[in-house]
Tab-separated table of C-alpha atoms in Angstrom:
chain	number	residue	atom	x	y	z
A	1	MET	CA	6.914	3.865	23.907
A	2	SER	CA	5.982	0.546	22.281
A	3	ASP	CA	8.706	-2.056	21.725
A	4	ASP	CA	7.410	-2.286	18.144
A	5	ILE	CA	8.208	1.297	17.156
A	6	HIS	CA	10.549	4.101	18.130
A	7	THR	CA	10.159	7.831	17.493
A	8	GLU	CA	12.633	10.558	18.313
A	9	LYS	CA	13.895	13.953	17.268
A	10	GLN	CA	17.349	13.961	15.712
A	11	GLY	CA	18.520	17.468	14.886
A	12	ALA	CA	16.028	18.949	12.415
A	13	TRP	CA	14.346	15.581	11.896
A	14	GLY	CA	11.577	13.551	13.413
A	15	VAL	CA	12.561	9.900	12.951
A	16	ILE	CA	10.134	6.962	12.992
A	17	THR	CA	11.672	3.486	13.150
A	18	LEU	CA	9.518	0.368	12.941
A	19	THR	CA	11.205	-2.149	15.244
A	20	ARG	CA	9.039	-5.229	14.776
A	21	GLU	CA	11.714	-6.918	12.693
A	22	LYS	CA	10.704	-10.538	13.366
A	23	ALA	CA	7.211	-9.750	12.045
A	24	LEU	CA	8.658	-7.919	9.018
A	25	ASN	CA	7.723	-4.624	10.682
A	26	SER	CA	4.029	-5.247	10.041
A	27	LEU	CA	1.813	-2.594	11.588
A	28	THR	CA	-0.320	-2.999	14.683
A	29	GLN	CA	-3.011	-0.583	15.777
A	30	SER	CA	-0.780	0.780	18.544
A	31	MET	CA	2.036	1.418	16.045
A	32	CYS	CA	-0.350	3.437	13.873
A	33	GLU	CA	-1.397	5.414	16.946
A	34	VAL	CA	2.242	6.200	17.773
A	35	ILE	CA	2.924	7.418	14.233
A	36	ASP	CA	-0.211	9.545	14.256
A	37	ARG	CA	0.674	11.214	17.560
A	38	ALA	CA	4.252	11.845	16.441
A	39	LEU	CA	3.094	13.550	13.260
A	40	ILE	CA	0.678	15.743	15.206
A	41	ASN	CA	3.487	16.827	17.528
A	42	TRP	CA	6.072	17.347	14.787
A	43	ALA	CA	3.688	19.312	12.597
A	44	ALA	CA	3.471	21.875	15.391
A	45	ASP	CA	7.178	21.771	16.307
A	46	ASP	CA	9.199	24.406	14.437
A	47	GLU	CA	12.434	22.583	15.322
A	48	VAL	CA	11.315	19.600	13.242
A	49	ARG	CA	11.803	20.471	9.582
A	50	ALA	CA	11.279	16.994	8.082
A	51	VAL	CA	10.305	13.423	8.955
A	52	LEU	CA	12.056	10.150	8.090
A	53	VAL	CA	10.388	6.736	8.384
A	54	GLU	CA	12.325	3.472	8.194
A	55	GLY	CA	12.103	-0.191	9.127
A	56	GLU	CA	14.541	-2.104	11.301
A	57	GLY	CA	16.604	-4.813	9.616
A	58	GLU	CA	17.291	-5.596	5.969
A	59	LYS	CA	14.292	-7.805	5.149
A	60	ALA	CA	11.402	-5.383	5.347
A	61	PHE	CA	10.515	-1.729	5.468
A	62	CYS	CA	6.972	-2.794	6.362
A	63	ALA	CA	5.278	-5.902	5.011
A	64	GLY	CA	1.749	-4.682	5.740
A	65	GLY	CA	-0.754	-4.706	8.548
A	66	ASP	CA	-1.015	-7.442	11.166
A	67	ILE	CA	-3.059	-9.810	8.996
A	68	ARG	CA	-3.095	-12.649	11.519
A	69	TRP	CA	-4.558	-10.371	14.195
A	70	LEU	CA	-7.185	-9.091	11.792
A	71	ASN	CA	-8.040	-12.653	10.825
A	72	ASP	CA	-8.301	-13.955	14.393
A	73	THR	CA	-10.159	-10.922	15.719
A	74	GLY	CA	-12.452	-10.314	12.764
A	75	LYS	CA	-13.961	-13.791	12.788
A	76	ASP	CA	-15.530	-13.124	16.199
A	77	ASP	CA	-15.799	-9.339	16.196
A	78	PRO	CA	-15.474	-7.663	12.783
A	79	GLU	CA	-16.297	-4.263	14.258
A	80	LEU	CA	-13.359	-4.558	16.657
A	81	ALA	CA	-11.077	-5.630	13.813
A	82	ALA	CA	-12.257	-2.648	11.762
A	83	ARG	CA	-10.841	-0.349	14.459
A	84	PHE	CA	-7.410	-1.196	13.110
A	85	PHE	CA	-8.413	0.244	9.736
A	86	ARG	CA	-9.993	3.275	11.415
A	87	THR	CA	-6.698	4.014	13.165
A	88	GLU	CA	-4.490	3.156	10.182
A	89	TYR	CA	-6.510	5.214	7.700
A	90	ARG	CA	-6.531	8.280	9.975
A	91	MET	CA	-2.745	7.939	10.178
A	92	ASN	CA	-2.505	7.534	6.384
A	93	THR	CA	-4.566	10.690	5.942
A	94	ARG	CA	-2.324	12.538	8.403
A	95	ILE	CA	0.663	11.628	6.231
A	96	ALA	CA	-1.151	12.761	3.075
A	97	GLN	CA	-1.905	16.144	4.679
A	98	PHE	CA	1.540	16.576	6.289
A	99	LYS	CA	3.077	19.866	5.192
A	100	LYS	CA	6.764	19.174	5.864
A	101	PRO	CA	9.066	16.922	3.804
A	102	TYR	CA	8.495	13.255	4.604
A	103	VAL	CA	11.118	10.712	3.560
A	104	ALA	CA	10.324	6.984	3.398
A	105	LEU	CA	13.303	4.622	3.198
A	106	MET	CA	11.559	1.670	1.547
A	107	ASP	CA	14.379	-0.825	2.024
A	108	GLY	CA	13.163	-4.432	1.798
A	109	ILE	CA	9.553	-5.590	1.578
A	110	CYS	CA	7.047	-2.764	1.160
A	111	MET	CA	3.500	-4.037	0.851
A	112	GLY	CA	0.014	-3.099	2.035
A	113	GLY	CA	0.416	-1.045	5.185
A	114	GLY	CA	4.018	-0.311	4.200
A	115	VAL	CA	2.711	1.305	1.041
A	116	GLY	CA	0.328	3.247	3.265
A	117	ILE	CA	3.114	4.902	5.248
A	118	SER	CA	5.115	5.709	2.115
A	119	ASN	CA	2.840	6.379	-0.870
A	120	GLN	CA	2.194	10.005	0.100
A	121	ALA	CA	5.791	10.719	1.119
A	122	SER	CA	7.464	13.640	-0.627
A	123	HIS	CA	10.569	11.441	-1.057
A	124	ARG	CA	10.089	7.695	-1.596
A	125	VAL	CA	13.441	5.922	-1.608
A	126	ALA	CA	13.791	2.358	-2.902
A	127	THR	CA	16.920	0.195	-2.822
A	128	GLY	CA	18.070	-2.973	-4.546
A	129	ARG	CA	16.355	-4.918	-1.749
A	130	THR	CA	12.978	-3.247	-2.180
A	131	LEU	CA	10.067	-5.525	-3.039
A	132	TRP	CA	6.938	-3.395	-3.515
A	133	ALA	CA	3.451	-4.769	-4.099
A	134	MET	CA	-0.231	-4.421	-3.371
A	135	PRO	CA	-1.348	-8.087	-3.377
A	136	GLU	CA	-4.616	-7.561	-1.487
A	137	CYS	CA	-6.938	-9.153	-4.053
A	138	GLY	CA	-5.071	-12.408	-3.429
A	139	ILE	CA	-6.219	-12.477	0.209
A	140	GLY	CA	-9.773	-11.331	-0.406
A	141	LEU	CA	-9.162	-7.671	0.432
A	142	ILE	CA	-8.804	-4.616	-1.820
A	143	PRO	CA	-5.861	-2.283	-2.495
A	144	ASP	CA	-6.401	0.220	0.312
A	145	VAL	CA	-4.403	2.746	2.407
A	146	GLY	CA	-5.319	5.388	-0.175
A	147	ALA	CA	-4.658	3.205	-3.222
A	148	SER	CA	-7.768	4.476	-4.974
A	149	TYR	CA	-6.187	7.935	-4.811
A	150	PHE	CA	-2.570	7.235	-5.759
A	151	LEU	CA	-2.830	4.272	-8.148
A	152	PRO	CA	-4.955	6.102	-10.764
A	153	ARG	CA	-2.355	8.870	-10.723
A	154	LEU	CA	0.463	6.570	-11.824
A	155	PRO	CA	1.296	6.893	-15.528
A	156	SER	CA	0.031	4.866	-18.475
A	157	GLY	CA	-2.215	2.303	-16.815
A	158	MET	CA	0.402	1.335	-14.234
A	159	GLY	CA	-1.991	1.697	-11.306
A	160	ASN	CA	-4.530	-0.672	-12.815
A	161	TYR	CA	-1.796	-3.158	-13.669
A	162	LEU	CA	-0.434	-3.186	-10.119
A	163	ALA	CA	-3.870	-3.364	-8.511
A	164	TYR	CA	-5.330	-6.223	-10.542
A	165	THR	CA	-2.200	-8.367	-10.873
A	166	GLY	CA	-0.525	-7.705	-7.515
A	167	THR	CA	2.784	-7.681	-9.398
A	168	ARG	CA	5.889	-7.324	-7.241
A	169	LEU	CA	8.291	-4.552	-8.182
A	170	LYS	CA	11.998	-4.625	-7.443
A	171	GLY	CA	13.970	-1.487	-6.667
A	172	ALA	CA	14.663	-0.075	-10.133
A	173	ASP	CA	11.143	-0.959	-11.293
A	174	CYS	CA	9.666	1.119	-8.466
A	175	LEU	CA	11.127	4.211	-10.114
A	176	THR	CA	9.802	3.219	-13.538
A	177	ALA	CA	6.338	2.607	-12.092
A	178	GLY	CA	6.284	5.908	-10.241
A	179	VAL	CA	5.970	4.458	-6.736
A	180	ALA	CA	9.494	5.631	-5.829
A	181	THR	CA	11.097	9.011	-6.417
A	182	HIS	CA	14.658	7.714	-5.978
A	183	VAL	CA	16.517	4.397	-6.105
A	184	ILE	CA	19.842	3.945	-4.359
A	185	ALA	CA	22.158	0.976	-3.872
A	186	GLU	CA	21.416	-0.762	-0.589
A	187	ASP	CA	25.052	-0.628	0.525
A	188	THR	CA	24.916	3.178	0.335
A	189	LEU	CA	21.783	3.444	2.466
A	190	PRO	CA	23.499	3.880	5.853
A	191	GLY	CA	25.663	6.680	4.474
A	192	VAL	CA	22.729	8.391	2.748
A	193	ARG	CA	20.683	8.142	5.933
A	194	ASN	CA	23.498	9.720	7.953
A	195	ASP	CA	23.915	12.482	5.367
A	196	LEU	CA	20.213	13.268	5.559
A	197	LEU	CA	20.083	13.342	9.346
A	198	SER	CA	23.147	15.609	9.429
A	199	LEU	CA	21.367	18.342	7.455
A	200	ASP	CA	20.169	21.401	9.344
A	201	LEU	CA	17.486	21.940	6.666
A	202	ALA	CA	17.565	25.712	6.840
A	203	GLY	CA	15.882	27.252	3.809
A	204	ASP	CA	14.141	24.960	1.327
A	205	ALA	CA	14.232	21.641	3.204
A	206	GLY	CA	12.633	19.655	0.392
A	207	ALA	CA	15.190	20.818	-2.187
A	208	THR	CA	18.081	20.140	0.187
A	209	ILE	CA	16.851	16.581	0.784
A	210	SER	CA	16.359	16.039	-2.949
A	211	ALA	CA	19.927	17.130	-3.650
A	212	ILE	CA	21.318	14.480	-1.287
A	213	LEU	CA	19.129	11.762	-2.779
A	214	ASP	CA	19.814	12.846	-6.357
A	215	SER	CA	23.568	12.598	-5.782
A	216	ALA	CA	23.202	9.008	-4.523
A	217	ALA	CA	20.615	7.861	-7.060
A	218	ASN	CA	21.058	4.829	-9.265
A	219	ARG	CA	19.071	5.471	-12.447
A	220	ARG	CA	19.616	2.188	-14.267
A	221	PRO	CA	16.231	0.893	-15.467
A	222	GLY	CA	14.833	-2.480	-14.422
A	223	ASP	CA	12.909	-5.078	-16.388
A	224	LEU	CA	9.579	-3.272	-16.118
A	225	ILE	CA	10.550	-0.703	-18.724
A	226	GLU	CA	10.263	-3.376	-21.427
A	227	MET	CA	6.599	-3.927	-20.504
A	228	LEU	CA	5.410	-0.318	-20.509
A	229	ASP	CA	3.828	-0.420	-23.954
A	230	MET	CA	1.901	-3.581	-23.097
A	231	ILE	CA	0.774	-2.192	-19.758
A	232	TYR	CA	-0.490	0.947	-21.463
A	233	THR	CA	-2.270	-1.020	-24.189
A	234	TYR	CA	-4.184	-3.290	-21.830
A	235	PHE	CA	-4.483	-1.375	-18.568
A	236	GLU	CA	-4.753	2.326	-19.421
A	237	ARG	CA	-8.513	2.010	-19.694
A	238	VAL	CA	-10.251	-0.932	-18.002
A	239	GLU	CA	-13.957	-0.852	-18.876
A	240	SER	CA	-14.701	-3.895	-16.739
A	241	VAL	CA	-12.856	-6.846	-15.244
A	242	PRO	CA	-14.435	-9.367	-17.672
A	243	ALA	CA	-13.512	-7.115	-20.611
A	244	LEU	CA	-9.925	-6.894	-19.369
A	245	LEU	CA	-9.684	-10.684	-19.102
A	246	ARG	CA	-11.070	-11.152	-22.608
A	247	ARG	CA	-8.520	-8.748	-24.071
A	248	LEU	CA	-5.654	-10.417	-22.214
A	249	ARG	CA	-6.713	-13.842	-23.503
A	250	ASP	CA	-6.351	-12.503	-27.045
A	251	GLU	CA	-2.749	-11.400	-26.439
A	252	HIS	CA	-0.326	-14.025	-27.740
A	253	GLU	CA	3.130	-12.700	-26.839
A	254	GLY	CA	3.196	-13.951	-23.240
A	255	PHE	CA	2.188	-10.741	-21.480
A	256	GLY	CA	-1.477	-11.729	-21.425
A	257	ALA	CA	-0.746	-15.147	-19.955
A	258	HIS	CA	1.468	-13.563	-17.308
A	259	CYS	CA	-1.301	-11.175	-16.271
A	260	LEU	CA	-4.083	-13.766	-16.407
A	261	ASP	CA	-2.105	-16.114	-14.184
A	262	ARG	CA	-1.702	-13.432	-11.538
A	263	ILE	CA	-5.284	-12.160	-11.749
A	264	ALA	CA	-6.632	-15.731	-11.501
A	265	HIS	CA	-5.411	-15.965	-7.905
A	266	GLY	CA	-7.581	-13.040	-6.806
A	267	SER	CA	-10.993	-13.119	-5.193
A	268	PRO	CA	-13.653	-12.348	-7.844
A	269	THR	CA	-15.411	-10.063	-5.363
A	270	SER	CA	-12.153	-8.251	-4.577
A	271	LEU	CA	-11.395	-7.744	-8.263
A	272	LEU	CA	-14.816	-6.207	-8.909
A	273	LEU	CA	-14.563	-4.032	-5.796
A	274	THR	CA	-11.135	-2.874	-6.962
A	275	HIS	CA	-12.547	-1.889	-10.333
A	276	GLU	CA	-15.303	0.121	-8.669
A	277	LEU	CA	-12.809	1.819	-6.347
A	278	LEU	CA	-10.385	2.782	-9.094
A	279	THR	CA	-12.902	3.917	-11.700
A	280	GLY	CA	-15.137	5.895	-9.352
A	281	ALA	CA	-12.513	7.453	-7.099
A	282	PRO	CA	-13.023	11.007	-5.777
A	283	ASP	CA	-10.392	13.670	-6.393
A	284	ASP	CA	-9.042	13.984	-2.840
A	285	PHE	CA	-7.199	11.541	-0.599
A	286	ALA	CA	-9.526	11.788	2.384
A	287	SER	CA	-12.646	11.000	0.362
A	288	CYS	CA	-10.888	8.071	-1.315
A	289	ILE	CA	-9.736	6.466	1.895
A	290	ALA	CA	-13.098	7.015	3.600
A	291	ARG	CA	-14.677	5.115	0.728
A	292	GLU	CA	-12.061	2.376	1.037
A	293	PHE	CA	-12.881	2.069	4.738
A	294	ASN	CA	-16.509	1.222	4.042
A	295	VAL	CA	-15.352	-1.578	1.762
A	296	THR	CA	-12.684	-3.039	4.060
A	297	ALA	CA	-14.928	-2.906	7.136
A	298	ASN	CA	-17.710	-4.685	5.259
A	299	ILE	CA	-15.250	-7.248	3.877
A	300	LEU	CA	-14.496	-8.239	7.484
A	301	THR	CA	-18.094	-9.425	7.860
A	302	GLY	CA	-17.825	-11.801	4.893
A	303	HIS	CA	-15.999	-14.944	3.776
A	304	ASP	CA	-13.236	-14.221	1.273
A	305	PHE	CA	-10.775	-12.365	3.502
A	306	TYR	CA	-10.613	-15.192	6.029
A	307	GLU	CA	-10.354	-17.789	3.279
A	308	GLY	CA	-7.607	-15.806	1.579
A	309	VAL	CA	-5.591	-15.527	4.796
A	310	ARG	CA	-6.060	-19.243	5.414
A	311	ALA	CA	-4.806	-20.164	1.941
A	312	GLN	CA	-1.948	-17.660	1.680
A	313	VAL	CA	-0.764	-17.125	5.267
A	314	ILE	CA	-1.918	-19.919	7.588
A	315	ASP	CA	-2.175	-23.197	5.654
A	316	LYS	CA	-0.215	-21.822	2.683
A	317	ASP	CA	-1.834	-24.256	0.253
A	318	ARG	CA	-2.355	-21.315	-2.189
A	319	ARG	CA	-5.769	-22.736	-3.092
A	320	PRO	CA	-8.446	-20.406	-1.752
A	321	LYS	CA	-12.090	-21.335	-2.244
A	322	TRP	CA	-13.699	-18.001	-3.002
A	323	GLU	CA	-17.405	-17.357	-2.491
A	324	PRO	CA	-18.620	-16.714	-5.145
A	325	GLU	CA	-16.058	-18.529	-7.289
A	326	LYS	CA	-16.762	-16.681	-10.541
A	327	LEU	CA	-16.989	-13.036	-11.543
A	328	SER	CA	-20.348	-13.698	-13.188
A	329	GLU	CA	-21.779	-14.868	-9.859
A	330	VAL	CA	-21.095	-11.547	-8.083
A	331	SER	CA	-24.073	-9.231	-8.487
A	332	GLU	CA	-23.901	-5.466	-8.913
A	333	ASP	CA	-26.123	-5.026	-5.850
A	334	VAL	CA	-23.666	-6.989	-3.729
A	335	ILE	CA	-20.792	-4.790	-4.908
A	336	LYS	CA	-22.790	-1.641	-4.150
A	337	GLY	CA	-23.516	-2.956	-0.669
A	338	TYR	CA	-19.834	-2.969	0.245
A	339	PHE	CA	-19.730	0.801	-0.255
A	340	GLU	CA	-22.431	1.440	2.332
A	341	ALA	CA	-21.369	2.638	5.792
A	342	PRO	CA	-20.541	-0.371	7.990
A	343	ALA	CA	-22.229	-1.265	11.274
A	344	GLY	CA	-19.782	0.801	13.325
A	345	GLY	CA	-20.325	3.892	11.204
A	346	PRO	CA	-18.158	5.666	8.596
A	347	LEU	CA	-14.532	6.672	9.020
A	348	ASP	CA	-14.120	9.843	11.077
A	349	LEU	CA	-11.403	12.051	9.598
A	350	SER	CA	-12.335	15.200	11.548
A	351	GLY	CA	-9.453	17.260	12.869
A	352	ILE	CA	-6.979	16.200	10.168
A	353	SER	CA	-5.784	19.049	7.979
């Protein structure tokens, strides 16, 4: 067993604990492999009636994938770096196809890869410490881990808003946005966790789990609820990224400026790729994530991802120099090229059902 992750059976549960606390529980390829194997085993184990996934410590559920490793590896061998995405996306698809209740305790930071191990959970539990976001455009990537499947299914333009702006959601706002099914106070989390793991889950396991979470839920709305009308007005239908920016510039109540400021930090190529992913998404998770893989693997052969990591993670000057610098300089043919199968071949999702 890796020191970065722990899996075990506890009563009727299979429990996955990310134990890479000093790295904010960010995922490595080996961690994704451990999760994938555990889900295979527990799917076939009648004693396991449900799965719970959690992160060690109070800072992060899972802050994403191991970006530094991807950066360092991808510069010299993008095909090797893409193996991380191959492994992660197979694991994400396994979660999406998992037939038993799957509970994600999203306490603390939940971004990128953390969203990937929670967005298809039957029960997505946020707390007052939760900080949820998909900020990939800001590092020259795209919202992935199945984002092109689940973001368009959020209500009233919310998926587009979260994808283009990378807005961070606090606990109560996660419920409003639809990325959480329950919000509980962080000081009740240990007790709720113990109550869940004490269940024998005979009968309807999903309903039994929901009853525990419902009884602990905090339903007070956050700040996001005041923005829902604006989000719907500007993000429900995004014809193009330039059209979205023009409409936001014409908004004079502050919402437009807020959105433009956040979108301005993103890679122009990433923003256009995101638009293509969200507007042309297939109807099933596996097809969506296979399409995302082509894009992410091809991104690793380019410039913007490494520049984004430099600016946001390594040097932290927050001043990336994107290539190209403007939306108008990114051609349609270039965008189409990212959707072609990469050098190492397409994502293999065979055997996952």
